[in-house]
Amino acid sequence: FSAVPLPLLIQANEAPHQLLTSAASDDQWSHSVFTLIPSWTKKILFRRESSVNHQLPEDVSSMSVSSEFGITFQKCGVVDAEHDPQTAYITLLINNTNTLLSTNITDLTLLDNITGLHVEKSNGNKTTDGIQIYGKGFLQGGEHFTINYSALLDGKEMWDGRVLILPAKLTFRSSSQNKTHLVSLTALFTITEEEKTKSLSNHAIHASGFFIAFFVSLVLTCALFFIVYRTQISKWSFCSQNQEIQHELGQNHKLEHSQFTSGDLFSEDIIMSDQIIDILSFEESGNMLQALEDLEIASLTRADADLEAYRMQICKEVIAMMLKNMVLSHSLFPHVEKRMSSVFKKQFLAMEKEIQEEYERKKVALTAESNLETRKKMEAQHQRERNANEEAEELMKKMNEKPAVEYRSLLDRLHRLEQDHLKRFLLVTQEEHFANAYRQLAVTQRKELHNIFFTQLTNATFKGELKLEAAKTLMEDYSKIQGDIEELMDFLQANKKYHLNRRFAYRLYLISNIQLRNSQASALINAAATQISSLINKMERAGHLPESHLEVLLDRAEAEINSVKQKFNHDLKQEKQKLRQKLITKRRREMLEKKEQWKEQLSHGDPFKFTKEVTHYLNHWKSLLSDHTIDFEELIEKLDNEATEELKELLFSLTEKTVEELKRFQYGVFVQELVKLSVPKMFLLEAVEEHKKEMVVKRGQLEREECDKSTTAEELLQLTRQNLSQELEASLLEQKKLRSWEQSVFMQLLSLPLSLSEEELLRMRQELHCCFSQVDSSLAWPKIRARTLLQDFEVEWRDTELLKVDQNLALTNKQLHSKAGSRNRNKIDILKKSLQDKILIYEDSVKGENLDKVSLQ
């Protein structure tokens, strides 16, 4: 818009805000369960003024917001105030070109507020609430996406000083560390109409001002060209390299003829694969299992999307092969086959576009519904907290300082636990809603594909392009091949489930190894630290150390121990960061190499060049996809194991270094101090030798425990793998029986002596295929449903236990009122006990009987 000569004042003010994790905020645009990460704002300021009489200049304030993933979201624009009606030219920019932080992002939804504007040209879907909705499925790292539109300002509501606040909100999915997030960014945008101003003409002032401005501009321009000249060579070099990278990325995302590389399969696999490094490196031991389960759900969801893409591509290519085979058998004219293939292609594209649009609509609707539910729940939670805090403030006025601090600390801890559980509840609930919606869309797409085929078959027969006998043959072949496709998809799904479950079991084993090594490290460091204070106390008990020096030495020992432990934690964190970067770089390199091998296999394995038989085509892809899954999972397992071993080695080396540091303090510093205090040297040396023997025994004990537990974990892993293999065979057998039953029902219906017309028979076949295509289950849905049921039982159990605590508190308070004496002190103790009981309830896991109920469900 820089070429438009408009009186313009554009200014952005910084308004930083923190997006809450799965919580409602005061901002009407940010109360979403998906706002899982912080965002920050970037200040921009530029100003242009007109030297002629101003005619309703507009103050347009825009904002640029960024996420920790390197995504910058901006809304900016200009207003043409010289024409009536006034027109706003607005740009929405999603910038993913940050070379250090940019990653691939998916499922972009942009909500643009246009209240008070009459949009002239836009590709968005306008809603009744003054909101435009834009959607984009995928934005690659290194790219940007721009939306431009113009709008007329509502002239009926114009007045001086009018302000239009028109924020825009962007949500997208991305991955970082150990979780897959749906991130929310809000860009503020304000149009302010200023008062009309007039200026009196003074030609002398204008002339002198012109020459002064001209001279200053000339000097500044020369300086600017000099700076540009000095920096342009390096800039061109960077741009050239960036263009080469962009070209390479573009080449990598070109699909082969048989589009089994479904979209950004490998990029998302790589992103999710990185997360296991963060779980093993930085997640607290108590949270590792939860983080791994979240990662598993993300992997299963991704696998469902890949399998659905495989299914659609197989079905479309099979139809194309059937038509080509009919031409070869002289059952169909080439020009008819060409026309039908063209129609199929157009209708398939239209179907996919419609399904994608429906997905976007469902996503927006579910997000809005979730936002509303989140806002209500969080507002109710905050209100309960405010009420509890007010009661606490009144009560603490009557308390001593120490009990008041303890009570306040317990209350804050309880509130944090309540919020964490509420956020988790909302997240799991929304996860289930989205999974259910995705399954419905997948089923709709399968049915629509069958509808397209049978509709085109009917049309071609009606027009005479396809003979009746040829149509019957095509229909029968289609029915048989659909059965083969369903069997293939059953196998691919069961095989994928087996390998993902195997991956999850192996990662559980790796987590147990990391936890064992962490426990061993803590035990060794604590044992070495304890020996220092033990040595001092032993000298005091033997009467060799005056009591006056005891406290001084113990305080110094505690300070030294804390210093060493802090240094250990700091060094461990720093070294893990370095190791993480090294592991992820290696991991991505090897996975990209595997990707290139996969692409090469696809390019050499074009089934149209080597086979005309659909059965051979299906077997070809069954073999290819199975081999690829095995190769990919073996690579993942190898990389996971290597990462775990390097992390264990790092922890071991830093632990040894820390233990040696503590020994140096004990054998060197404190022994010398004790000698100076006249402690007998021989007695000290005997104590030191005893401590050395204790450390050897302790180390051996810890190593034996680690070995035993590791052996037990490995045996459990082998047993799990055997069970998974048996489950794979059983599920394939069960699904095969189900498909045989389908075929039996299908043939029996066709053989019934029913007086059906050809059209009715065709419709019956179509309905049967639509039904049979739904006889499967997604990979993620059973896990998601189990999480929801488990959560429901936990909430029910927790509410029951909390009610018991409140009832006991009320009964105790009633008994307390009937007694005299130190009522306030007793009441404080009772309230603290009540808070402690509630905290234990929130920290307690679900009971065994609830787990049994979930397994039965």
mmCIF file of C-alpha atoms in Angstrom, residues 266 495-496 499 502-503 590-591 593-595 597-598 601 623-639:
data_model
loop_
_atom_site.group_PDB
_atom_site.id
_atom_site.type_symbol
_atom_site.label_atom_id
_atom_site.label_comp_id
_atom_site.label_asym_id
_atom_site.label_seq_id
_atom_site.Cartn_x
_atom_site.Cartn_y
_atom_site.Cartn_z
ATOM 1 C CA PHE A 266 7.564 -36.861 7.266
ATOM 2 C CA ASN A 495 0.059 -53.355 11.304
ATOM 3 C CA LYS A 496 0.371 -49.653 12.118
ATOM 4 C CA HIS A 499 4.148 -50.940 15.498
ATOM 5 C CA ARG A 502 5.472 -51.564 20.175
ATOM 6 C CA ARG A 503 7.094 -48.122 19.991
ATOM 7 C CA GLU A 590 18.818 -39.810 9.479
ATOM 8 C CA MET A 591 15.054 -39.452 9.164
ATOM 9 C CA GLU A 593 17.727 -39.800 4.592
ATOM 10 C CA LYS A 594 14.986 -42.364 5.174
ATOM 11 C CA LYS A 595 12.533 -39.969 3.539
ATOM 12 C CA GLN A 597 14.872 -43.524 0.238
ATOM 13 C CA TRP A 598 11.086 -43.687 0.530
ATOM 14 C CA GLN A 601 11.038 -46.281 -3.815
ATOM 15 C CA SER A 623 4.394 -54.914 0.586
ATOM 16 C CA LEU A 624 5.832 -51.437 0.072
ATOM 17 C CA LEU A 625 3.975 -49.815 2.965
ATOM 18 C CA SER A 626 4.666 -52.731 5.318
ATOM 19 C CA ASP A 627 8.387 -52.674 4.573
ATOM 20 C CA HIS A 628 8.502 -48.916 4.970
ATOM 21 C CA THR A 629 6.719 -49.077 8.343
ATOM 22 C CA ILE A 630 9.167 -51.703 9.598
ATOM 23 C CA ASP A 631 12.204 -49.721 8.394
ATOM 24 C CA PHE A 632 10.876 -46.498 9.876
ATOM 25 C CA GLU A 633 10.084 -48.047 13.269
ATOM 26 C CA GLU A 634 13.497 -49.736 13.425
ATOM 27 C CA LEU A 635 15.107 -46.359 12.797
ATOM 28 C CA ILE A 636 12.977 -44.702 15.492
ATOM 29 C CA GLU A 637 13.845 -47.444 17.995
ATOM 30 C CA LYS A 638 17.557 -47.149 17.216
ATOM 31 C CA LEU A 639 17.510 -43.350 17.602
#
